[in-house]
Amino acid sequence: MIFRVLIFLFVMVPYLILAIPYQVPASRLGLPGWNGIPRIFHRIGAAFLGLKVTVLGKPVTGKPVLIVSNHISWTDIIAIGSVADLTFVAKKEVESWFFVGFMASLQRTLYVDRTRRSDAKRTTREMGQRMAAGGAVLLFAEGQSDIGTHVLPFRSALVGAAQHAMIEAGAKQVLIQPLTVAYTRLQGLPVSRNDRSLIAWIKSKSVKENIREILTGGIKEVTVAFGIPRPLAHGADRKAVTKQAENEVRRMLVALNRGMPLPELMG
């Protein structure tokens, strides 16, 4: 815990003091380096939270891509953000969270109000614009977090809406890339089912309880596995495409939880 306090006081705080004055206008204007600053912040955050991140596969860069992922904990964002430049899609409530909302906005996070259908259309239009400009957008496709032992059904609505938005924005074809997040070891030992409740953000616990358990817990080894990207073309069956990505994420999660290799991602 002392090590984390030192990281916070002597690394994270000074970095924020130096980086935020540039990041605020850079993120709004798309100035050079705006996306590199958040990645460094996430890497510092990973050390602070005790996350040891391993990457398998490669994220698509320089092309329009929609990344669809499972979701276990808010620490997923730190782990993924430390290894890839992308835009997250988050629920509207996150924008009002103390400090978290401010930092998320600096990374140009897209917010969606799930209670308003018209707002979902606005979000997907913005997703399409980001991807048409050659950026990557990440969608936690389950719609909620889970304990990390299995994958909930992916929601195809935003995938389909994003598909239309991308076409409207000028990207005739984009890629869809499955991404799996797996917490595999805690303090060097395989993660048990009981351990997962100390990592995952489950509904029975408050935000404060979950944050306290993460900060006081041991080193958590997390694997971020980028699957093989596939075309998301105009006219493609969004439900079939979403189901295919869901199955791929599930297959990788089962393998990683069992300690099995993913040779197709190691070449």
GROMACS .gro file of C-alpha atoms in nm:
model
  267
    1MET     CA    1   0.000   0.000   0.000
    2ILE     CA    2   0.291   0.234   0.076
    3PHE     CA    3   0.423   0.177  -0.277
    4ARG     CA    4   0.088   0.284  -0.422
    5VAL     CA    5   0.077   0.595  -0.206
    6LEU     CA    6   0.423   0.690  -0.332
    7ILE     CA    7   0.316   0.636  -0.695
    8PHE     CA    8   0.012   0.854  -0.637
    9LEU     CA    9   0.200   1.138  -0.466
   10PHE     CA   10   0.520   1.146  -0.667
   11VAL     CA   11   0.416   1.018  -1.011
   12MET     CA   12   0.043   1.047  -1.075
   13VAL     CA   13  -0.024   1.387  -0.916
   14PRO     CA   14   0.278   1.560  -1.079
   15TYR     CA   15   0.186   1.405  -1.414
   16LEU     CA   16  -0.171   1.532  -1.390
   17ILE     CA   17  -0.052   1.881  -1.294
   18LEU     CA   18   0.172   1.893  -1.601
   19ALA     CA   19  -0.049   1.710  -1.851
   20ILE     CA   20  -0.400   1.843  -1.788
   21PRO     CA   21  -0.332   2.204  -1.897
   22TYR     CA   22  -0.234   2.072  -2.240
   23GLN     CA   23  -0.482   1.784  -2.254
   24VAL     CA   24  -0.791   2.004  -2.207
   25PRO     CA   25  -0.748   2.206  -2.531
   26ALA     CA   26  -0.572   1.917  -2.710
   27SER     CA   27  -0.863   1.676  -2.663
   28ARG     CA   28  -1.117   1.935  -2.774
   29LEU     CA   29  -0.922   2.046  -3.079
   30GLY     CA   30  -0.763   1.712  -3.169
   31LEU     CA   31  -0.411   1.850  -3.134
   32PRO     CA   32  -0.106   1.622  -3.171
   33GLY     CA   33  -0.046   1.400  -2.870
   34TRP     CA   34  -0.397   1.425  -2.725
   35ASN     CA   35  -0.440   1.047  -2.730
   36GLY     CA   36  -0.087   0.970  -2.604
   37ILE     CA   37  -0.136   1.158  -2.277
   38PRO     CA   38  -0.425   0.936  -2.162
   39ARG     CA   39  -0.226   0.622  -2.241
   40ILE     CA   40   0.057   0.734  -2.012
   41PHE     CA   41  -0.200   0.820  -1.744
   42HIS     CA   42  -0.350   0.471  -1.774
   43ARG     CA   43  -0.007   0.312  -1.745
   44ILE     CA   44   0.060   0.506  -1.426
   45GLY     CA   45  -0.289   0.413  -1.308
   46ALA     CA   46  -0.221   0.045  -1.376
   47ALA     CA   47   0.088   0.057  -1.151
   48PHE     CA   48  -0.108   0.245  -0.886
   49LEU     CA   49  -0.391  -0.010  -0.889
   50GLY     CA   50  -0.159  -0.312  -0.895
   51LEU     CA   51  -0.245  -0.422  -1.248
   52LYS     CA   52   0.011  -0.624  -1.441
   53VAL     CA   53  -0.111  -0.610  -1.801
   54THR     CA   54  -0.024  -0.867  -2.069
   55VAL     CA   55  -0.124  -0.802  -2.432
   56LEU     CA   56  -0.204  -1.072  -2.686
   57GLY     CA   57  -0.268  -0.987  -3.048
   58LYS     CA   58  -0.262  -0.634  -3.184
   59PRO     CA   59  -0.523  -0.360  -3.194
   60VAL     CA   60  -0.609  -0.230  -3.539
   61THR     CA   61  -0.456   0.112  -3.599
   62GLY     CA   62  -0.505   0.372  -3.870
   63LYS     CA   63  -0.831   0.219  -3.995
   64PRO     CA   64  -1.195   0.257  -3.894
   65VAL     CA   65  -1.255  -0.012  -3.631
   66LEU     CA   66  -1.522  -0.097  -3.378
   67ILE     CA   67  -1.380  -0.298  -3.087
   68VAL     CA   68  -1.632  -0.507  -2.891
   69SER     CA   69  -1.531  -0.634  -2.549
   70ASN     CA   70  -1.652  -0.815  -2.240
   71HIS     CA   71  -1.663  -0.611  -1.919
   72ILE     CA   72  -1.561  -0.716  -1.569
   73SER     CA   73  -1.453  -0.410  -1.371
   74TRP     CA   74  -1.391  -0.038  -1.408
   75THR     CA   75  -1.023  -0.135  -1.402
   76ASP     CA   76  -1.078  -0.281  -1.751
   77ILE     CA   77  -1.061   0.076  -1.880
   78ILE     CA   78  -0.724   0.134  -1.716
   79ALA     CA   79  -0.585  -0.195  -1.850
   80ILE     CA   80  -0.709  -0.143  -2.206
   81GLY     CA   81  -0.626   0.227  -2.211
   82SER     CA   82  -0.267   0.152  -2.111
   83VAL     CA   83  -0.203  -0.050  -2.428
   84ALA     CA   84  -0.422   0.105  -2.700
   85ASP     CA   85  -0.534   0.444  -2.830
   86LEU     CA   86  -0.911   0.438  -2.860
   87THR     CA   87  -1.238   0.604  -2.767
   88PHE     CA   88  -1.456   0.445  -2.500
   89VAL     CA   89  -1.835   0.441  -2.501
   90ALA     CA   90  -1.976   0.480  -2.149
   91LYS     CA   91  -2.312   0.526  -1.984
   92LYS     CA   92  -2.422   0.884  -1.927
   93GLU     CA   93  -2.388   0.861  -1.547
   94VAL     CA   94  -2.010   0.830  -1.574
   95GLU     CA   95  -1.985   1.188  -1.699
   96SER     CA   96  -2.109   1.321  -1.362
   97TRP     CA   97  -1.883   1.106  -1.144
   98PHE     CA   98  -1.629   1.303  -0.942
   99PHE     CA   99  -1.287   1.315  -1.115
  100VAL     CA  100  -1.366   1.000  -1.320
  101GLY     CA  101  -1.603   1.190  -1.547
  102PHE     CA  102  -1.353   1.472  -1.592
  103MET     CA  103  -1.072   1.231  -1.687
  104ALA     CA  104  -1.302   1.030  -1.916
  105SER     CA  105  -1.402   1.346  -2.100
  106LEU     CA  106  -1.036   1.435  -2.151
  107GLN     CA  107  -1.006   1.108  -2.342
  108ARG     CA  108  -1.305   1.212  -2.557
  109THR     CA  109  -1.527   0.938  -2.415
  110LEU     CA  110  -1.867   0.911  -2.581
  111TYR     CA  111  -2.161   0.900  -2.343
  112VAL     CA  112  -2.493   0.733  -2.412
  113ASP     CA  113  -2.815   0.780  -2.217
  114ARG     CA  114  -2.976   0.437  -2.239
  115THR     CA  115  -3.311   0.575  -2.124
  116ARG     CA  116  -3.342   0.799  -2.429
  117ARG     CA  117  -3.357   0.642  -2.775
  118SER     CA  118  -3.280   0.975  -2.942
  119ASP     CA  119  -2.959   1.004  -2.740
  120ALA     CA  120  -2.847   0.659  -2.856
  121LYS     CA  121  -2.881   0.783  -3.214
  122ARG     CA  122  -2.659   1.083  -3.133
  123THR     CA  123  -2.398   0.855  -2.976
  124THR     CA  124  -2.386   0.616  -3.268
  125ARG     CA  125  -2.355   0.909  -3.509
  126GLU     CA  126  -2.052   1.031  -3.312
  127MET     CA  127  -1.911   0.677  -3.307
  128GLY     CA  128  -1.938   0.666  -3.684
  129GLN     CA  129  -1.762   1.000  -3.721
  130ARG     CA  130  -1.473   0.890  -3.498
  131MET     CA  131  -1.428   0.565  -3.688
  132ALA     CA  132  -1.466   0.726  -4.030
  133ALA     CA  133  -1.175   0.951  -3.932
  134GLY     CA  134  -0.960   0.640  -3.883
  135GLY     CA  135  -1.008   0.602  -3.510
  136ALA     CA  136  -1.093   0.306  -3.289
  137VAL     CA  137  -1.406   0.300  -3.075
  138LEU     CA  138  -1.451   0.047  -2.794
  139LEU     CA  139  -1.792  -0.079  -2.693
  140PHE     CA  140  -1.851  -0.298  -2.386
  141ALA     CA  141  -2.109  -0.497  -2.578
  142GLU     CA  142  -2.264  -0.685  -2.285
  143GLY     CA  143  -2.414  -0.361  -2.159
  144GLN     CA  144  -2.305  -0.432  -1.801
  145SER     CA  145  -2.014  -0.579  -1.607
  146ASP     CA  146  -1.994  -0.947  -1.507
  147ILE     CA  147  -1.787  -1.151  -1.263
  148GLY     CA  148  -1.543  -1.268  -1.530
  149THR     CA  149  -1.619  -1.639  -1.558
  150HIS     CA  150  -1.842  -1.613  -1.864
  151VAL     CA  151  -1.964  -1.367  -2.127
  152LEU     CA  152  -2.315  -1.226  -2.131
  153PRO     CA  153  -2.499  -1.193  -2.464
  154PHE     CA  154  -2.374  -0.902  -2.671
  155ARG     CA  155  -2.624  -0.632  -2.763
  156SER     CA  156  -2.638  -0.584  -3.137
  157ALA     CA  157  -2.837  -0.258  -3.138
  158LEU     CA  158  -2.541  -0.021  -3.099
  159VAL     CA  159  -2.334  -0.230  -3.340
  160GLY     CA  160  -2.603  -0.198  -3.605
  161ALA     CA  161  -2.659   0.169  -3.537
  162ALA     CA  162  -2.286   0.233  -3.555
  163GLN     CA  163  -2.277   0.047  -3.884
  164HIS     CA  164  -2.526   0.289  -4.037
  165ALA     CA  165  -2.357   0.589  -3.878
  166MET     CA  166  -2.021   0.487  -4.023
  167ILE     CA  167  -2.168   0.466  -4.370
  168GLU     CA  168  -2.326   0.809  -4.329
  169ALA     CA  169  -1.990   0.946  -4.211
  170GLY     CA  170  -1.818   0.822  -4.525
  171ALA     CA  171  -1.658   0.493  -4.417
  172LYS     CA  172  -1.799   0.233  -4.655
  173GLN     CA  173  -1.633  -0.053  -4.472
  174VAL     CA  174  -1.492  -0.077  -4.123
  175LEU     CA  175  -1.348  -0.358  -3.914
  176ILE     CA  176  -1.498  -0.516  -3.605
  177GLN     CA  177  -1.241  -0.656  -3.363
  178PRO     CA  178  -1.326  -0.877  -3.064
  179LEU     CA  179  -1.142  -0.800  -2.741
  180THR     CA  180  -1.125  -1.015  -2.430
  181VAL     CA  181  -1.030  -0.895  -2.082
  182ALA     CA  182  -0.936  -1.173  -1.838
  183TYR     CA  183  -0.808  -1.144  -1.480
  184THR     CA  184  -0.600  -1.458  -1.448
  185ARG     CA  185  -0.385  -1.433  -1.134
  186LEU     CA  186  -0.395  -1.258  -0.797
  187GLN     CA  187  -0.068  -1.228  -0.606
  188GLY     CA  188   0.082  -1.487  -0.841
  189LEU     CA  189  -0.189  -1.748  -0.783
  190PRO     CA  190  -0.475  -1.845  -1.018
  191VAL     CA  191  -0.785  -1.636  -0.954
  192SER     CA  192  -1.055  -1.834  -0.772
  193ARG     CA  193  -1.426  -1.762  -0.793
  194ASN     CA  194  -1.415  -1.596  -0.450
  195ASP     CA  195  -1.122  -1.381  -0.565
  196ARG     CA  196  -1.326  -1.259  -0.862
  197SER     CA  197  -1.570  -1.085  -0.629
  198LEU     CA  198  -1.275  -0.872  -0.513
  199ILE     CA  199  -1.203  -0.762  -0.870
  200ALA     CA  200  -1.535  -0.746  -1.053
  201TRP     CA  201  -1.780  -0.464  -0.996
  202ILE     CA  202  -2.084  -0.663  -0.884
  203LYS     CA  203  -2.423  -0.509  -0.814
  204SER     CA  204  -2.426  -0.610  -0.446
  205LYS     CA  205  -2.134  -0.377  -0.371
  206SER     CA  206  -2.112  -0.001  -0.376
  207VAL     CA  207  -1.856   0.192  -0.577
  208LYS     CA  208  -1.667   0.279  -0.257
  209GLU     CA  209  -1.651  -0.086  -0.150
  210ASN     CA  210  -1.520  -0.196  -0.487
  211ILE     CA  211  -1.257   0.080  -0.501
  212ARG     CA  212  -1.138  -0.004  -0.150
  213GLU     CA  213  -1.102  -0.374  -0.237
  214ILE     CA  214  -0.908  -0.292  -0.554
  215LEU     CA  215  -0.672  -0.051  -0.375
  216THR     CA  216  -0.606  -0.281  -0.080
  217GLY     CA  217  -0.584  -0.599  -0.289
  218GLY     CA  218  -0.272  -0.763  -0.427
  219ILE     CA  219  -0.115  -0.759  -0.772
  220LYS     CA  220  -0.372  -0.854  -1.035
  221GLU     CA  221  -0.251  -1.006  -1.361
  222VAL     CA  222  -0.484  -0.914  -1.645
  223THR     CA  223  -0.464  -1.022  -2.008
  224VAL     CA  224  -0.598  -0.800  -2.284
  225ALA     CA  225  -0.643  -1.017  -2.594
  226PHE     CA  226  -0.718  -0.853  -2.929
  227GLY     CA  227  -0.884  -1.102  -3.161
  228ILE     CA  228  -0.875  -1.124  -3.538
  229PRO     CA  229  -1.057  -0.826  -3.700
  230ARG     CA  230  -1.325  -0.890  -3.959
  231PRO     CA  231  -1.502  -0.660  -4.206
  232LEU     CA  232  -1.823  -0.492  -4.096
  233ALA     CA  233  -1.953  -0.411  -4.441
  234HIS     CA  234  -2.263  -0.228  -4.558
  235GLY     CA  235  -2.558  -0.465  -4.556
  236ALA     CA  236  -2.396  -0.721  -4.322
  237ASP     CA  237  -2.631  -0.890  -4.077
  238ARG     CA  238  -2.558  -0.699  -3.755
  239LYS     CA  239  -2.695  -0.978  -3.534
  240ALA     CA  240  -2.479  -1.240  -3.703
  241VAL     CA  241  -2.169  -1.019  -3.688
  242THR     CA  242  -2.230  -0.938  -3.321
  243LYS     CA  243  -2.288  -1.305  -3.234
  244GLN     CA  244  -1.967  -1.405  -3.410
  245ALA     CA  245  -1.770  -1.148  -3.208
  246GLU     CA  246  -1.944  -1.260  -2.886
  247ASN     CA  247  -1.848  -1.623  -2.950
  248GLU     CA  248  -1.487  -1.524  -3.018
  249VAL     CA  249  -1.465  -1.321  -2.696
  250ARG     CA  250  -1.617  -1.612  -2.501
  251ARG     CA  251  -1.375  -1.863  -2.653
  252MET     CA  252  -1.074  -1.648  -2.562
  253LEU     CA  253  -1.204  -1.584  -2.208
  254VAL     CA  254  -1.250  -1.956  -2.138
  255ALA     CA  255  -0.901  -2.032  -2.269
  256LEU     CA  256  -0.736  -1.754  -2.068
  257ASN     CA  257  -0.919  -1.845  -1.747
  258ARG     CA  258  -0.799  -2.205  -1.790
  259GLY     CA  259  -0.442  -2.099  -1.860
  260MET     CA  260  -0.457  -2.226  -2.219
  261PRO     CA  261  -0.258  -2.054  -2.497
  262LEU     CA  262  -0.409  -1.861  -2.786
  263PRO     CA  263  -0.153  -1.946  -3.058
  264GLU     CA  264  -0.333  -1.750  -3.331
  265LEU     CA  265  -0.263  -1.429  -3.135
  266MET     CA  266   0.101  -1.501  -3.057
  267GLY     CA  267   0.246  -1.491  -3.405
   0.00000   0.00000   0.00000
